[in-house]
PDB file of C-alpha atoms in Angstrom:
ATOM      1  CA  MET A   1      14.516 -48.098  20.648  1.00 55.00           C
ATOM      2  CA  SER A   2      17.884 -47.129  21.917  1.00 59.00           C
ATOM      3  CA  ARG A   3      18.343 -44.061  24.091  1.00 55.00           C
ATOM      4  CA  ARG A   4      20.436 -42.416  21.362  1.00 55.00           C
ATOM      5  CA  VAL A   5      17.667 -42.765  18.759  1.00 51.00           C
ATOM      6  CA  VAL A   6      15.015 -41.440  21.156  1.00 45.00           C
ATOM      7  CA  LEU A   7      17.168 -38.408  22.053  1.00 44.00           C
ATOM      8  CA  SER A   8      17.841 -37.708  18.371  1.00 54.00           C
ATOM      9  CA  VAL A   9      14.126 -37.833  17.543  1.00 53.00           C
ATOM     10  CA  ILE A  10      13.269 -35.513  20.450  1.00 62.00           C
ATOM     11  CA  ALA A  11      16.050 -33.075  19.541  1.00 50.00           C
ATOM     12  CA  GLY A  12      14.941 -33.059  15.894  1.00 54.00           C
ATOM     13  CA  GLY A  13      11.329 -32.419  16.912  1.00 51.00           C
ATOM     14  CA  LEU A  14      12.364 -29.514  19.131  1.00 48.00           C
ATOM     15  CA  VAL A  15      14.428 -27.960  16.345  1.00 48.00           C
ATOM     16  CA  LEU A  16      11.623 -28.300  13.799  1.00 47.00           C
ATOM     17  CA  GLY A  17       9.070 -26.952  16.287  1.00 49.00           C
ATOM     18  CA  GLY A  18      11.296 -23.964  17.048  1.00 47.00           C
ATOM     19  CA  VAL A  19      11.825 -23.230  13.354  1.00 44.00           C
ATOM     20  CA  GLY A  20       8.074 -23.476  12.727  1.00 47.00           C
ATOM     21  CA  ALA A  21       7.248 -21.137  15.612  1.00 43.00           C
ATOM     22  CA  PHE A  22       9.875 -18.638  14.441  1.00 45.00           C
ATOM     23  CA  THR A  23       8.532 -18.738  10.885  1.00 41.00           C
ATOM     24  CA  LEU A  24       4.961 -18.224  12.102  1.00 41.00           C
ATOM     25  CA  ALA A  25       6.003 -15.299  14.317  1.00 43.00           C
ATOM     26  CA  GLN A  26       7.892 -13.678  11.432  1.00 46.00           C
ATOM     27  CA  ALA A  27       4.906 -14.089   9.102  1.00 48.00           C
ATOM     28  CA  GLN A  28       2.615 -12.399  11.610  1.00 60.00           C
ATOM     29  CA  ASN A  29       4.970  -9.435  12.154  1.00 73.00           C
ATOM     30  CA  GLN A  30       5.327  -8.378   8.527  1.00 90.00           C
ATOM     31  CA  PRO A  31       4.623  -4.729   7.639  1.00 95.00           C
ATOM     32  CA  PRO A  32       1.502  -4.035   5.569  1.00 98.00           C
ATOM     33  CA  ALA A  33       1.874  -4.984   1.897  1.00 98.00           C
ATOM     34  CA  LEU A  34       0.307  -3.508  -1.264  1.00 98.00           C
ATOM     35  CA  THR A  35      -0.526  -5.599  -4.337  1.00 98.00           C
ATOM     36  CA  HIS A  36      -2.472  -5.108  -7.568  1.00 98.00           C
ATOM     37  CA  SER A  37      -2.289  -1.293  -7.401  1.00 98.00           C
ATOM     38  CA  THR A  38      -3.798   0.538 -10.385  1.00 98.00           C
ATOM     39  CA  ALA A  39      -4.656   4.129 -11.254  1.00 98.00           C
ATOM     40  CA  HIS A  40      -7.176   5.148 -13.907  1.00 98.00           C
ATOM     41  CA  TYR A  41      -7.366   8.785 -14.996  1.00 98.00           C
ATOM     42  CA  ILE A  42     -10.200  10.219 -17.107  1.00 97.00           C
ATOM     43  CA  ALA A  43      -9.633  13.801 -18.256  1.00 95.00           C
ATOM     44  CA  PRO A  44     -12.463  16.320 -17.988  1.00 95.00           C
ATOM     45  CA  ASP A  45     -14.076  17.111 -21.328  1.00 93.00           C
ATOM     46  CA  GLY A  46     -15.862  20.460 -21.575  1.00 90.00           C
ATOM     47  CA  PRO A  47     -18.660  20.522 -19.003  1.00 92.00           C
ATOM     48  CA  ARG A  48     -18.152  16.842 -18.135  1.00 94.00           C
ATOM     49  CA  ASN A  49     -15.979  16.130 -15.103  1.00 96.00           C
ATOM     50  CA  GLY A  50     -13.213  13.577 -15.231  1.00 97.00           C
ATOM     51  CA  SER A  51     -11.919  11.403 -12.407  1.00 97.00           C
ATOM     52  CA  LEU A  52      -8.967   9.664 -10.869  1.00 98.00           C
ATOM     53  CA  THR A  53      -9.607   6.202  -9.471  1.00 98.00           C
ATOM     54  CA  PHE A  54      -6.961   4.266  -7.550  1.00 98.00           C
ATOM     55  CA  THR A  55      -7.403   0.702  -6.274  1.00 98.00           C
ATOM     56  CA  THR A  56      -5.097  -1.615  -4.364  1.00 98.00           C
ATOM     57  CA  ASP A  57      -5.172  -4.733  -2.227  1.00 98.00           C
ATOM     58  CA  VAL A  58      -3.634  -4.265   1.223  1.00 98.00           C
ATOM     59  CA  THR A  59      -2.579  -7.110   3.502  1.00 98.00           C
ATOM     60  CA  ALA A  60      -1.939  -6.418   7.190  1.00 97.00           C
ATOM     61  CA  SER A  61      -1.936  -9.244   9.721  1.00 95.00           C
ATOM     62  CA  SER A  62      -3.178  -6.956  12.532  1.00 96.00           C
ATOM     63  CA  GLY A  63      -5.808  -5.261  10.349  1.00 96.00           C
ATOM     64  CA  LEU A  64      -5.891  -1.804   8.772  1.00 97.00           C
ATOM     65  CA  LYS A  65      -6.076   1.476  10.611  1.00 97.00           C
ATOM     66  CA  SER A  66      -5.796   3.781   7.562  1.00 97.00           C
ATOM     67  CA  VAL A  67      -4.810   3.964   3.906  1.00 98.00           C
ATOM     68  CA  LYS A  68      -3.832   7.476   2.755  1.00 98.00           C
ATOM     69  CA  VAL A  69      -3.584   8.317  -0.955  1.00 98.00           C
ATOM     70  CA  LEU A  70      -1.858  11.208  -2.748  1.00 98.00           C
ATOM     71  CA  ALA A  71      -1.488  11.776  -6.496  1.00 97.00           C
ATOM     72  CA  TRP A  72       1.581  13.858  -7.350  1.00 97.00           C
ATOM     73  CA  PRO A  73       3.209  15.030 -10.596  1.00 97.00           C
ATOM     74  CA  ALA A  74       6.515  13.371 -11.455  1.00 97.00           C
ATOM     75  CA  ASN A  75       8.158  16.760 -12.001  1.00 95.00           C
ATOM     76  CA  SER A  76       7.129  18.198  -8.590  1.00 95.00           C
ATOM     77  CA  THR A  77       9.323  18.987  -5.596  1.00 93.00           C
ATOM     78  CA  PHE A  78       8.509  15.528  -4.206  1.00 94.00           C
ATOM     79  CA  ALA A  79      10.578  14.070  -7.072  1.00 91.00           C
ATOM     80  CA  LYS A  80      13.606  16.016  -5.858  1.00 91.00           C
ATOM     81  CA  LYS A  81      13.270  15.913  -2.065  1.00 94.00           C
ATOM     82  CA  GLY A  82      11.354  12.641  -1.700  1.00 94.00           C
ATOM     83  CA  LEU A  83       7.906  12.071  -0.269  1.00 95.00           C
ATOM     84  CA  THR A  84       7.713  11.169   3.443  1.00 97.00           C
ATOM     85  CA  ALA A  85       5.096   9.753   5.796  1.00 95.00           C
ATOM     86  CA  LYS A  86       4.882  13.217   7.346  1.00 96.00           C
ATOM     87  CA  ASP A  87       3.867  14.644   3.936  1.00 95.00           C
ATOM     88  CA  MET A  88       1.073  12.072   3.809  1.00 97.00           C
ATOM     89  CA  ALA A  89      -0.400  12.838   7.246  1.00 91.00           C
ATOM     90  CA  ALA A  90      -3.108  15.247   6.085  1.00 94.00           C
ATOM     91  CA  VAL A  91      -4.082  13.663   2.745  1.00 97.00           C
ATOM     92  CA  GLU A  92      -7.355  11.886   1.990  1.00 97.00           C
ATOM     93  CA  SER A  93      -8.058   8.263   2.855  1.00 98.00           C
ATOM     94  CA  ALA A  94      -9.132   5.379   0.669  1.00 98.00           C
ATOM     95  CA  VAL A  95     -12.227   3.328   1.478  1.00 98.00           C
ATOM     96  CA  CYS A  96     -11.378  -0.294   2.264  1.00 98.00           C
ATOM     97  CA  LYS A  97     -13.494  -3.445   2.360  1.00 98.00           C
ATOM     98  CA  PRO A  98     -12.476  -6.940   3.521  1.00 97.00           C
ATOM     99  CA  SER A  99     -11.681  -9.281   0.639  1.00 97.00           C
ATOM    100  CA  GLY A 100     -10.567 -12.412   2.474  1.00 94.00           C
ATOM    101  CA  GLY A 101      -8.121 -13.259   5.241  1.00 94.00           C
ATOM    102  CA  ASP A 102      -5.905 -10.339   6.240  1.00 95.00           C
ATOM    103  CA  THR A 103      -6.459  -8.570   2.900  1.00 97.00           C
ATOM    104  CA  GLU A 104      -8.709  -5.605   2.146  1.00 98.00           C
ATOM    105  CA  GLN A 105      -9.453  -4.020  -1.221  1.00 98.00           C
ATOM    106  CA  CYS A 106      -9.061  -0.259  -1.016  1.00 98.00           C
ATOM    107  CA  ALA A 107     -10.364   2.353  -3.458  1.00 98.00           C
ATOM    108  CA  TYR A 108      -9.898   6.089  -3.753  1.00 98.00           C
ATOM    109  CA  LYS A 109     -11.823   8.210  -6.250  1.00 98.00           C
ATOM    110  CA  VAL A 110     -11.728  11.957  -6.811  1.00 97.00           C
ATOM    111  CA  ALA A 111     -13.475  14.146  -9.385  1.00 97.00           C
ATOM    112  CA  VAL A 112     -11.319  16.166 -11.768  1.00 95.00           C
ATOM    113  CA  THR A 113     -12.881  19.331 -13.188  1.00 94.00           C
ATOM    114  CA  GLY A 114     -11.832  21.561 -16.063  1.00 88.00           C
ATOM    115  CA  ALA A 115     -10.984  24.217 -13.453  1.00 89.00           C
ATOM    116  CA  ASP A 116      -8.288  21.937 -12.001  1.00 87.00           C
ATOM    117  CA  ASP A 117      -5.024  23.107 -13.488  1.00 84.00           C
ATOM    118  CA  SER A 118      -3.191  19.787 -13.299  1.00 88.00           C
ATOM    119  CA  PRO A 119       0.286  19.753 -14.858  1.00 93.00           C
ATOM    120  CA  ARG A 120       0.471  17.574 -17.934  1.00 95.00           C
ATOM    121  CA  GLY A 121       2.719  14.541 -17.985  1.00 97.00           C
ATOM    122  CA  GLN A 122       3.523  11.594 -15.761  1.00 98.00           C
ATOM    123  CA  TRP A 123       1.947  11.366 -12.281  1.00 98.00           C
ATOM    124  CA  HIS A 124       2.473   8.930  -9.424  1.00 98.00           C
ATOM    125  CA  VAL A 125       0.141   7.726  -6.691  1.00 98.00           C
ATOM    126  CA  ALA A 126       1.665   7.531  -3.205  1.00 98.00           C
ATOM    127  CA  VAL A 127       0.105   5.346  -0.517  1.00 98.00           C
ATOM    128  CA  LEU A 128       0.724   5.313   3.231  1.00 98.00           C
ATOM    129  CA  VAL A 129      -0.723   2.263   4.977  1.00 98.00           C
ATOM    130  CA  THR A 130      -0.977   2.141   8.757  1.00 97.00           C
ATOM    131  CA  ALA A 131      -1.857  -1.165  10.403  1.00 97.00           C
ATOM    132  CA  LYS A 132      -3.711  -1.468  13.704  1.00 97.00           C
ATOM    133  CA  ASP A 133      -0.469  -2.547  15.405  1.00 96.00           C
ATOM    134  CA  GLY A 134       1.220   0.691  14.278  1.00 96.00           C
ATOM    135  CA  ASP A 135       3.347  -0.768  11.451  1.00 97.00           C
ATOM    136  CA  THR A 136       3.436   1.440   8.355  1.00 97.00           C
ATOM    137  CA  THR A 137       4.306   1.056   4.706  1.00 98.00           C
ATOM    138  CA  LEU A 138       4.935   4.025   2.402  1.00 98.00           C
ATOM    139  CA  ASN A 139       4.974   3.373  -1.330  1.00 98.00           C
ATOM    140  CA  THR A 140       5.641   6.659  -3.138  1.00 97.00           C
ATOM    141  CA  LYS A 141       5.039   5.144  -6.587  1.00 98.00           C
ATOM    142  CA  ALA A 142       2.315   2.551  -6.035  1.00 98.00           C
ATOM    143  CA  ALA A 143       0.816   3.337  -9.461  1.00 98.00           C
ATOM    144  CA  ASP A 144       1.334   5.779 -12.353  1.00 98.00           C
ATOM    145  CA  PHE A 145      -0.904   7.598 -14.787  1.00 98.00           C
ATOM    146  CA  THR A 146      -0.548  10.298 -17.420  1.00 97.00           C
ATOM    147  CA  VAL A 147      -2.345  13.636 -17.654  1.00 96.00           C
ATOM    148  CA  ALA A 148      -2.482  14.470 -21.350  1.00 92.00           C
TER     149      ALA A 148
END
C-alpha cells in the first residue's frame, strides 16, 4: 500500500475511535431518567382506606442514591411558584429494586383515609432522583391522577 493510503486509514481509525469514545463517555454521564411513570389512586370508602400507588422505572448509569416522591394538588401554591429540589428534600422515598442493567423499578405507596381532607381535582406526582454520582433529575409532573 502507498504511504498516503496507510496514513488515511490510520487517520480515519483515530477519528472513528475518538468519536466512539466521546459517545460512550456522553452516554455514561447522562442524568438519571424516568420512564413508564404511573399513578393509581383509590379513594377511601367509608371505613375502608384508599391508597395512592406510584411506580416508575429509573435509569442511572452510576446507580441510585434516592428517589423522593411527592403528590401535590394542581391548584396548590406549587403550581404558581414551581416545585424545587429543595421542596423535595424532606419528602418520603420510593422503594427501588433492580430490573436489569442500570435501571431500577421504583414504587411508592401510601394509605389514604377518610380523615385525609385531600382537595378534589387534578393532582400531580413529583419525583426527585439522585444518582450515586450526585446527578439529579426533578420531574414535577411525572404522573397525574384525579381525586374525585
